[in-house]
């Protein structure tokens, strides 16, 4: 899955027309509003921690206000992601097409987005109007103030999508793409009677063929979900289209997800403050002189940094640029580095405070605190498995031409790295000790990192605080892309549930031969396949609520099952040649995927063995959980 910046209206090379100038001005206002909302949300949540834990005077209204701000932040972030071309989508297939066809697929994607957004504007306005009758308990504000984010955001997304069509500047291709969309819609409408007659087999057409074709052609995955759901509801059911909006609202507005944009912001602050670099310098001083030493440094850095940033893309982007040049200078092959980066990326999602952990807790009703505790040992097991492969491969390598760092150098780099080493410990301790909730703890990390950056600047270190506004906007856009997927995947999951597919799937999974071991093996296979084509978040939103009840019926602990699901998806996401995360790692490492795939085999086998250990040794996930979990 890629965050693509191609054909960005803000970066169009051709002279801008008046509509594009107007759109650009509107989007600058959206950027400012999103940045302001993110700051306000962070301040309110941190103030809530101080008032409750330090002053023993809880702010009863904080959650309500944050919920309103968060809905606006999520939808404005989605608008920015669309305008900037940063919604998650599969680009591996499209990039292999000739340039002319690449432009045509861009037109098709933009037109499908326009069609979807135009269809939900009216239902979104109706939904917001209905929510005005509901008031919040503490502030006595109408819930419509929050819900009106959807119709406003839908109009803005329509403007952004139209601007992307205009930037293509190839009206023949746009017209042909529009004709294709109209022909497909017309064919589905004419086949309506036949689709109804085949029962639930029509799900394959809407949610496998239509979604799959859209994703392969580069349509942002969130909108692929949305288009398929609207088509299914319009042609097969009598349900109003407002259901899509209400489910979307429910999925995007979950209070646990408030942490997503703040953790994304925290990842950027870690890099800006220099904490990531100081951590890598310390580990290089400690292990840089041994065979494969820097490979172990890369592993350790991914383990620690992932616990800070909470986002896999941020993990790899923070570590690779800082470490790869030094590793290449010491003779490491770029393809081997990217293979190791991919393998380490596959196992980091269980390390708190991972966005996937937060999502799985939100949509599957699993304790976030328990997930944060239970994720560490499985990640450690996977790290040891990868380290074993590194050791095996490094045995024949010559000793690096680097002198062993003196104790003085190690102690000096350790002293500099102490703030970075303390941050993941602080975040986890705050959650476990009850200082802050899983939603609030991200703000503790943000404040801590800003204080560390201010101290470093006072000591003479150059800190690029001028990047802070851009960092806020980028965090809002990335979060909007993630949250829109969750919202539209929630709508799609509702449609699948209504069709009876959920009940059939649960029934089939519940009667898997072999009891718990058989169910675990089927789960691993299913989520490896899902992980190869979907990011972890949409896969969990779609299938987590369906499969977790089956696991509970088989008396499998929620935390253990969560770890199995997350690790299986991680393997699928980074396994070549299908795994889309694998291509993201190659892009970050600036290496062609062609020479990396064969080097991934050993790492994938090691991760699979680690996954089987987690699946069949419950203690690895539950051994350190408090009583009652």
mmCIF file of N, CA, C and O in Angstrom, residues 87-170:
data_model
loop_
_atom_site.group_PDB
_atom_site.id
_atom_site.type_symbol
_atom_site.label_atom_id
_atom_site.label_comp_id
_atom_site.label_asym_id
_atom_site.label_seq_id
_atom_site.Cartn_x
_atom_site.Cartn_y
_atom_site.Cartn_z
ATOM 1 N N UNK A 87 -4.054 9.218 -0.064
ATOM 2 C CA UNK A 87 -4.856 8.116 0.444
ATOM 3 C C UNK A 87 -4.182 6.795 0.096
ATOM 4 O O UNK A 87 -3.555 6.662 -0.961
ATOM 5 N N UNK A 88 -4.331 5.820 0.987
ATOM 6 C CA UNK A 88 -3.679 4.533 0.800
ATOM 7 C C UNK A 88 -4.268 3.816 -0.407
ATOM 8 O O UNK A 88 -5.473 3.646 -0.512
ATOM 9 N N UNK A 89 -3.387 3.390 -1.283
ATOM 10 C CA UNK A 89 -3.833 2.651 -2.455
ATOM 11 C C UNK A 89 -2.701 1.789 -2.979
ATOM 12 O O UNK A 89 -1.518 2.018 -2.697
ATOM 13 N N UNK A 90 -3.077 0.769 -3.717
ATOM 14 C CA UNK A 90 -2.110 -0.137 -4.318
ATOM 15 C C UNK A 90 -1.630 0.462 -5.642
ATOM 16 O O UNK A 90 -2.444 0.765 -6.514
ATOM 17 N N UNK A 91 -0.331 0.617 -5.777
ATOM 18 C CA UNK A 91 0.209 1.222 -7.000
ATOM 19 C C UNK A 91 1.152 0.301 -7.758
ATOM 20 O O UNK A 91 1.629 0.660 -8.828
ATOM 21 N N UNK A 92 1.433 -0.888 -7.192
ATOM 22 C CA UNK A 92 2.425 -1.769 -7.813
ATOM 23 C C UNK A 92 2.016 -2.158 -9.229
ATOM 24 O O UNK A 92 2.857 -2.222 -10.137
ATOM 25 N N UNK A 93 0.717 -2.419 -9.453
ATOM 26 C CA UNK A 93 0.264 -2.838 -10.779
ATOM 27 C C UNK A 93 0.212 -1.647 -11.731
ATOM 28 O O UNK A 93 0.685 -1.726 -12.878
ATOM 29 N N UNK A 94 -0.340 -0.538 -11.262
ATOM 30 C CA UNK A 94 -0.492 0.640 -12.118
ATOM 31 C C UNK A 94 0.857 1.146 -12.615
ATOM 32 O O UNK A 94 0.994 1.555 -13.775
ATOM 33 N N UNK A 95 1.873 1.093 -11.778
ATOM 34 C CA UNK A 95 3.184 1.606 -12.159
ATOM 35 C C UNK A 95 3.840 0.795 -13.275
ATOM 36 O O UNK A 95 4.778 1.274 -13.919
ATOM 37 N N UNK A 96 3.359 -0.410 -13.502
ATOM 38 C CA UNK A 96 3.905 -1.238 -14.571
ATOM 39 C C UNK A 96 3.245 -0.946 -15.916
ATOM 40 O O UNK A 96 3.685 -1.462 -16.950
ATOM 41 N N UNK A 97 2.181 -0.141 -15.904
ATOM 42 C CA UNK A 97 1.479 0.184 -17.143
ATOM 43 C C UNK A 97 2.205 1.297 -17.900
ATOM 44 O O UNK A 97 2.965 2.070 -17.314
ATOM 45 N N UNK A 98 1.967 1.421 -19.213
ATOM 46 C CA UNK A 98 2.530 2.560 -19.970
ATOM 47 C C UNK A 98 1.992 3.874 -19.406
ATOM 48 O O UNK A 98 0.909 3.912 -18.810
ATOM 49 N N UNK A 99 2.727 4.978 -19.598
ATOM 50 C CA UNK A 99 2.299 6.271 -19.035
ATOM 51 C C UNK A 99 0.879 6.659 -19.417
ATOM 52 O O UNK A 99 0.137 7.223 -18.596
ATOM 53 N N UNK A 100 0.484 6.379 -20.663
ATOM 54 C CA UNK A 100 -0.866 6.751 -21.104
ATOM 55 C C UNK A 100 -1.929 6.052 -20.257
ATOM 56 O O UNK A 100 -2.918 6.660 -19.876
ATOM 57 N N UNK A 101 -1.714 4.770 -19.970
ATOM 58 C CA UNK A 101 -2.685 4.020 -19.175
ATOM 59 C C UNK A 101 -2.620 4.408 -17.706
ATOM 60 O O UNK A 101 -3.622 4.329 -16.987
ATOM 61 N N UNK A 102 -1.444 4.811 -17.234
ATOM 62 C CA UNK A 102 -1.357 5.314 -15.860
ATOM 63 C C UNK A 102 -2.232 6.549 -15.687
ATOM 64 O O UNK A 102 -2.937 6.696 -14.679
ATOM 65 N N UNK A 103 -2.190 7.443 -16.680
ATOM 66 C CA UNK A 103 -3.036 8.636 -16.617
ATOM 67 C C UNK A 103 -4.514 8.258 -16.658
ATOM 68 O O UNK A 103 -5.342 8.843 -15.944
ATOM 69 N N UNK A 104 -4.848 7.260 -17.457
ATOM 70 C CA UNK A 104 -6.243 6.826 -17.538
ATOM 71 C C UNK A 104 -6.720 6.252 -16.202
ATOM 72 O O UNK A 104 -7.841 6.529 -15.765
ATOM 73 N N UNK A 105 -5.888 5.459 -15.538
ATOM 74 C CA UNK A 105 -6.292 4.913 -14.236
ATOM 75 C C UNK A 105 -6.432 6.026 -13.204
ATOM 76 O O UNK A 105 -7.289 5.951 -12.315
ATOM 77 N N UNK A 106 -5.567 7.060 -13.299
ATOM 78 C CA UNK A 106 -5.725 8.214 -12.408
ATOM 79 C C UNK A 106 -7.085 8.874 -12.633
ATOM 80 O O UNK A 106 -7.781 9.247 -11.680
ATOM 81 N N UNK A 107 -7.467 9.017 -13.900
ATOM 82 C CA UNK A 107 -8.769 9.609 -14.210
ATOM 83 C C UNK A 107 -9.907 8.749 -13.681
ATOM 84 O O UNK A 107 -10.878 9.258 -13.114
ATOM 85 N N UNK A 108 -9.791 7.436 -13.872
ATOM 86 C CA UNK A 108 -10.826 6.516 -13.388
ATOM 87 C C UNK A 108 -10.975 6.614 -11.878
ATOM 88 O O UNK A 108 -12.097 6.686 -11.342
ATOM 89 N N UNK A 109 -9.841 6.640 -11.161
ATOM 90 C CA UNK A 109 -9.883 6.731 -9.702
ATOM 91 C C UNK A 109 -10.535 8.031 -9.255
ATOM 92 O O UNK A 109 -11.391 8.044 -8.361
ATOM 93 N N UNK A 110 -10.155 9.134 -9.892
ATOM 94 C CA UNK A 110 -10.719 10.436 -9.506
ATOM 95 C C UNK A 110 -12.221 10.492 -9.782
ATOM 96 O O UNK A 110 -12.989 11.029 -8.968
ATOM 97 N N UNK A 111 -12.658 9.916 -10.887
ATOM 98 C CA UNK A 111 -14.082 9.945 -11.232
ATOM 99 C C UNK A 111 -14.887 9.074 -10.267
ATOM 100 O O UNK A 111 -15.982 9.457 -9.830
ATOM 101 N N UNK A 112 -14.356 7.905 -9.915
ATOM 102 C CA UNK A 112 -15.049 7.056 -8.943
ATOM 103 C C UNK A 112 -15.177 7.755 -7.596
ATOM 104 O O UNK A 112 -16.215 7.655 -6.925
ATOM 105 N N UNK A 113 -14.137 8.458 -7.197
ATOM 106 C CA UNK A 113 -14.206 9.225 -5.945
ATOM 107 C C UNK A 113 -15.283 10.293 -6.053
ATOM 108 O O UNK A 113 -16.082 10.484 -5.121
ATOM 109 N N UNK A 114 -15.316 11.009 -7.186
ATOM 110 C CA UNK A 114 -16.349 12.044 -7.382
ATOM 111 C C UNK A 114 -17.750 11.448 -7.283
ATOM 112 O O UNK A 114 -18.633 12.014 -6.620
ATOM 113 N N UNK A 115 -17.968 10.312 -7.926
ATOM 114 C CA UNK A 115 -19.287 9.672 -7.916
ATOM 115 C C UNK A 115 -19.675 9.288 -6.496
ATOM 116 O O UNK A 115 -20.798 9.560 -6.040
ATOM 117 N N UNK A 116 -18.751 8.651 -5.778
ATOM 118 C CA UNK A 116 -19.062 8.215 -4.417
ATOM 119 C C UNK A 116 -19.387 9.402 -3.514
ATOM 120 O O UNK A 116 -20.391 9.404 -2.797
ATOM 121 N N UNK A 117 -18.521 10.424 -3.534
ATOM 122 C CA UNK A 117 -18.710 11.569 -2.641
ATOM 123 C C UNK A 117 -20.001 12.314 -2.971
ATOM 124 O O UNK A 117 -20.752 12.729 -2.083
ATOM 125 N N UNK A 118 -20.280 12.474 -4.265
ATOM 126 C CA UNK A 118 -21.515 13.167 -4.669
ATOM 127 C C UNK A 118 -22.751 12.422 -4.159
ATOM 128 O O UNK A 118 -23.750 13.047 -3.777
ATOM 129 N N UNK A 119 -22.680 11.090 -4.116
ATOM 130 C CA UNK A 119 -23.831 10.299 -3.681
ATOM 131 C C UNK A 119 -24.068 10.356 -2.173
ATOM 132 O O UNK A 119 -25.190 10.117 -1.713
ATOM 133 N N UNK A 120 -23.036 10.688 -1.390
ATOM 134 C CA UNK A 120 -23.241 10.692 0.058
ATOM 135 C C UNK A 120 -23.450 12.093 0.635
ATOM 136 O O UNK A 120 -23.709 12.223 1.829
ATOM 137 N N UNK A 121 -23.336 13.141 -0.183
ATOM 138 C CA UNK A 121 -23.498 14.499 0.348
ATOM 139 C C UNK A 121 -24.881 14.680 0.965
ATOM 140 O O UNK A 121 -25.025 15.142 2.115
ATOM 141 N N UNK A 122 -25.925 14.331 0.221
ATOM 142 C CA UNK A 122 -27.292 14.518 0.721
ATOM 143 C C UNK A 122 -27.582 13.644 1.935
ATOM 144 O O UNK A 122 -28.086 14.134 2.957
ATOM 145 N N UNK A 123 -27.266 12.302 1.908
ATOM 146 C CA UNK A 123 -27.475 11.494 3.113
ATOM 147 C C UNK A 123 -26.678 12.000 4.311
ATOM 148 O O UNK A 123 -27.147 11.918 5.447
ATOM 149 N N UNK A 124 -25.473 12.521 4.077
ATOM 150 C CA UNK A 124 -24.668 13.037 5.184
ATOM 151 C C UNK A 124 -25.324 14.257 5.814
ATOM 152 O O UNK A 124 -25.344 14.404 7.052
ATOM 153 N N UNK A 125 -25.874 15.146 4.983
ATOM 154 C CA UNK A 125 -26.577 16.321 5.518
ATOM 155 C C UNK A 125 -27.816 15.901 6.305
ATOM 156 O O UNK A 125 -28.106 16.461 7.378
ATOM 157 N N UNK A 126 -28.546 14.904 5.805
ATOM 158 C CA UNK A 126 -29.729 14.409 6.509
ATOM 159 C C UNK A 126 -29.340 13.788 7.849
ATOM 160 O O UNK A 126 -29.994 14.017 8.878
ATOM 161 N N UNK A 127 -28.261 13.024 7.860
ATOM 162 C CA UNK A 127 -27.782 12.399 9.100
ATOM 163 C C UNK A 127 -27.394 13.462 10.128
ATOM 164 O O UNK A 127 -27.754 13.352 11.310
ATOM 165 N N UNK A 128 -26.690 14.497 9.682
ATOM 166 C CA UNK A 128 -26.282 15.560 10.601
ATOM 167 C C UNK A 128 -27.496 16.295 11.155
ATOM 168 O O UNK A 128 -27.544 16.641 12.350
ATOM 169 N N UNK A 129 -28.485 16.532 10.293
ATOM 170 C CA UNK A 129 -29.710 17.215 10.739
ATOM 171 C C UNK A 129 -30.417 16.391 11.822
ATOM 172 O O UNK A 129 -30.904 16.945 12.822
ATOM 173 N N UNK A 130 -30.470 15.087 11.647
ATOM 174 C CA UNK A 130 -31.119 14.232 12.639
ATOM 175 C C UNK A 130 -30.350 14.228 13.958
ATOM 176 O O UNK A 130 -30.942 14.131 15.040
ATOM 177 N N UNK A 131 -29.026 14.320 13.894
ATOM 178 C CA UNK A 131 -28.205 14.305 15.103
ATOM 179 C C UNK A 131 -28.353 15.593 15.914
ATOM 180 O O UNK A 131 -27.983 15.623 17.093
ATOM 181 N N UNK A 132 -28.891 16.650 15.327
ATOM 182 C CA UNK A 132 -29.080 17.902 16.067
ATOM 183 C C UNK A 132 -30.057 17.735 17.222
ATOM 184 O O UNK A 132 -30.034 18.512 18.185
ATOM 185 N N UNK A 133 -30.918 16.732 17.145
ATOM 186 C CA UNK A 133 -31.890 16.502 18.219
ATOM 187 C C UNK A 133 -31.268 15.832 19.442
ATOM 188 O O UNK A 133 -31.882 15.785 20.510
ATOM 189 N N UNK A 134 -30.053 15.328 19.295
ATOM 190 C CA UNK A 134 -29.361 14.653 20.401
ATOM 191 C C UNK A 134 -28.364 15.627 21.016
ATOM 192 O O UNK A 134 -27.614 16.292 20.303
ATOM 193 N N UNK A 135 -28.361 15.727 22.346
ATOM 194 C CA UNK A 135 -27.444 16.645 23.028
ATOM 195 C C UNK A 135 -26.466 15.868 23.895
ATOM 196 O O UNK A 135 -26.776 14.779 24.399
ATOM 197 N N UNK A 136 -25.292 16.436 24.089
ATOM 198 C CA UNK A 136 -24.272 15.806 24.926
ATOM 199 C C UNK A 136 -24.610 16.026 26.394
ATOM 200 O O UNK A 136 -25.160 17.077 26.759
ATOM 201 N N UNK A 137 -24.294 15.077 27.280
ATOM 202 C CA UNK A 137 -24.720 15.171 28.674
ATOM 203 C C UNK A 137 -24.072 16.289 29.484
ATOM 204 O O UNK A 137 -24.733 16.914 30.310
ATOM 205 N N UNK A 138 -22.794 16.564 29.269
ATOM 206 C CA UNK A 138 -22.093 17.553 30.092
ATOM 207 C C UNK A 138 -22.188 18.965 29.525
ATOM 208 O O UNK A 138 -22.501 19.914 30.247
ATOM 209 N N UNK A 139 -21.896 19.116 28.244
ATOM 210 C CA UNK A 139 -21.887 20.437 27.625
ATOM 211 C C UNK A 139 -23.246 20.852 27.084
ATOM 212 O O UNK A 139 -23.435 22.020 26.731
ATOM 213 N N UNK A 140 -24.177 19.908 26.987
ATOM 214 C CA UNK A 140 -25.519 20.175 26.469
ATOM 215 C C UNK A 140 -25.457 20.789 25.067
ATOM 216 O O UNK A 140 -26.213 21.697 24.733
ATOM 217 N N UNK A 141 -24.543 20.254 24.257
ATOM 218 C CA UNK A 141 -24.401 20.715 22.878
ATOM 219 C C UNK A 141 -25.063 19.706 21.948
ATOM 220 O O UNK A 141 -24.999 18.489 22.182
ATOM 221 N N UNK A 142 -25.669 20.153 20.863
ATOM 222 C CA UNK A 142 -26.259 19.206 19.908
ATOM 223 C C UNK A 142 -25.179 18.383 19.216
ATOM 224 O O UNK A 142 -24.141 18.914 18.799
ATOM 225 N N UNK A 143 -25.424 17.071 19.115
ATOM 226 C CA UNK A 143 -24.447 16.187 18.469
ATOM 227 C C UNK A 143 -24.283 16.526 16.998
ATOM 228 O O UNK A 143 -23.292 16.135 16.377
ATOM 229 N N UNK A 144 -25.230 17.258 16.441
ATOM 230 C CA UNK A 144 -25.112 17.668 15.043
ATOM 231 C C UNK A 144 -23.892 18.525 14.786
ATOM 232 O O UNK A 144 -23.375 18.549 13.655
ATOM 233 N N UNK A 145 -23.407 19.244 15.801
ATOM 234 C CA UNK A 145 -22.184 20.037 15.623
ATOM 235 C C UNK A 145 -21.014 19.144 15.232
ATOM 236 O O UNK A 145 -20.120 19.564 14.498
ATOM 237 N N UNK A 146 -21.014 17.937 15.761
ATOM 238 C CA UNK A 146 -19.987 16.963 15.385
ATOM 239 C C UNK A 146 -20.326 16.314 14.044
ATOM 240 O O UNK A 146 -19.476 16.187 13.165
ATOM 241 N N UNK A 147 -21.587 15.913 13.864
ATOM 242 C CA UNK A 147 -21.982 15.164 12.676
ATOM 243 C C UNK A 147 -21.924 16.006 11.402
ATOM 244 O O UNK A 147 -21.781 15.450 10.303
ATOM 245 N N UNK A 148 -22.043 17.333 11.523
ATOM 246 C CA UNK A 148 -21.982 18.166 10.320
ATOM 247 C C UNK A 148 -20.602 18.160 9.672
ATOM 248 O O UNK A 148 -20.427 18.676 8.567
ATOM 249 N N UNK A 149 -19.618 17.573 10.340
ATOM 250 C CA UNK A 149 -18.311 17.404 9.704
ATOM 251 C C UNK A 149 -18.424 16.559 8.442
ATOM 252 O O UNK A 149 -17.710 16.796 7.456
ATOM 253 N N UNK A 150 -19.338 15.591 8.446
ATOM 254 C CA UNK A 150 -19.459 14.692 7.292
ATOM 255 C C UNK A 150 -19.973 15.385 6.032
ATOM 256 O O UNK A 150 -19.348 15.265 4.971
ATOM 257 N N UNK A 151 -21.104 16.105 6.079
ATOM 258 C CA UNK A 151 -21.516 16.777 4.830
ATOM 259 C C UNK A 151 -20.540 17.852 4.377
ATOM 260 O O UNK A 151 -20.276 17.999 3.175
ATOM 261 N N UNK A 152 -19.979 18.616 5.326
ATOM 262 C CA UNK A 152 -18.993 19.636 4.944
ATOM 263 C C UNK A 152 -17.768 18.975 4.322
ATOM 264 O O UNK A 152 -17.270 19.392 3.265
ATOM 265 N N UNK A 153 -17.289 17.922 4.974
ATOM 266 C CA UNK A 153 -16.131 17.211 4.437
ATOM 267 C C UNK A 153 -16.416 16.566 3.093
ATOM 268 O O UNK A 153 -15.537 16.516 2.220
ATOM 269 N N UNK A 154 -17.652 16.070 2.906
ATOM 270 C CA UNK A 154 -18.009 15.454 1.620
ATOM 271 C C UNK A 154 -17.951 16.469 0.489
ATOM 272 O O UNK A 154 -17.442 16.179 -0.604
ATOM 273 N N UNK A 155 -18.455 17.667 0.746
ATOM 274 C CA UNK A 155 -18.396 18.726 -0.278
ATOM 275 C C UNK A 155 -16.944 19.079 -0.579
ATOM 276 O O UNK A 155 -16.552 19.232 -1.752
ATOM 277 N N UNK A 156 -16.133 19.197 0.454
ATOM 278 C CA UNK A 156 -14.724 19.531 0.241
ATOM 279 C C UNK A 156 -13.998 18.414 -0.500
ATOM 280 O O UNK A 156 -13.126 18.681 -1.345
ATOM 281 N N UNK A 157 -14.336 17.162 -0.199
ATOM 282 C CA UNK A 157 -13.719 16.050 -0.926
ATOM 283 C C UNK A 157 -14.138 16.063 -2.393
ATOM 284 O O UNK A 157 -13.339 15.718 -3.276
ATOM 285 N N UNK A 158 -15.373 16.451 -2.652
ATOM 286 C CA UNK A 158 -15.813 16.556 -4.045
ATOM 287 C C UNK A 158 -15.004 17.627 -4.772
ATOM 288 O O UNK A 158 -14.575 17.428 -5.923
ATOM 289 N N UNK A 159 -14.761 18.748 -4.107
ATOM 290 C CA UNK A 159 -13.931 19.804 -4.695
ATOM 291 C C UNK A 159 -12.514 19.286 -4.959
ATOM 292 O O UNK A 159 -11.934 19.508 -6.033
ATOM 293 N N UNK A 160 -11.952 18.573 -3.977
ATOM 294 C CA UNK A 160 -10.593 18.041 -4.130
ATOM 295 C C UNK A 160 -10.527 17.026 -5.262
ATOM 296 O O UNK A 160 -9.577 17.017 -6.057
ATOM 297 N N UNK A 161 -11.549 16.157 -5.352
ATOM 298 C CA UNK A 161 -11.553 15.142 -6.409
ATOM 299 C C UNK A 161 -11.679 15.783 -7.787
ATOM 300 O O UNK A 161 -11.011 15.375 -8.746
ATOM 301 N N UNK A 162 -12.525 16.795 -7.907
ATOM 302 C CA UNK A 162 -12.672 17.493 -9.192
ATOM 303 C C UNK A 162 -11.376 18.195 -9.583
ATOM 304 O O UNK A 162 -11.027 18.264 -10.767
ATOM 305 N N UNK A 163 -10.662 18.719 -8.596
ATOM 306 C CA UNK A 163 -9.392 19.377 -8.907
ATOM 307 C C UNK A 163 -8.373 18.379 -9.426
ATOM 308 O O UNK A 163 -7.555 18.696 -10.294
ATOM 309 N N UNK A 164 -8.441 17.143 -8.943
ATOM 310 C CA UNK A 164 -7.527 16.110 -9.448
ATOM 311 C C UNK A 164 -7.869 15.738 -10.889
ATOM 312 O O UNK A 164 -6.984 15.443 -11.695
ATOM 313 N N UNK A 165 -9.163 15.746 -11.204
ATOM 314 C CA UNK A 165 -9.572 15.510 -12.594
ATOM 315 C C UNK A 165 -9.050 16.643 -13.482
ATOM 316 O O UNK A 165 -8.524 16.410 -14.580
ATOM 317 N N UNK A 166 -9.188 17.889 -12.996
ATOM 318 C CA UNK A 166 -8.750 19.043 -13.792
ATOM 319 C C UNK A 166 -7.244 19.026 -14.029
ATOM 320 O O UNK A 166 -6.772 19.387 -15.116
ATOM 321 N N UNK A 167 -6.479 18.598 -13.044
ATOM 322 C CA UNK A 167 -5.028 18.599 -13.158
ATOM 323 C C UNK A 167 -4.553 17.598 -14.219
ATOM 324 O O UNK A 167 -3.499 17.787 -14.840
ATOM 325 N N UNK A 168 -5.334 16.541 -14.454
ATOM 326 C CA UNK A 168 -4.936 15.574 -15.476
ATOM 327 C C UNK A 168 -4.792 16.225 -16.843
ATOM 328 O O UNK A 168 -3.960 15.830 -17.654
ATOM 329 N N UNK A 169 -5.659 17.227 -17.115
ATOM 330 C CA UNK A 169 -5.574 18.011 -18.354
ATOM 331 C C UNK A 169 -5.618 17.124 -19.606
ATOM 332 O O UNK A 169 -4.950 17.376 -20.599
ATOM 333 N N UNK A 170 -6.388 16.026 -19.507
ATOM 334 C CA UNK A 170 -6.554 15.133 -20.646
ATOM 335 C C UNK A 170 -8.017 14.708 -20.668
ATOM 336 O O UNK A 170 -8.399 13.674 -20.136
#
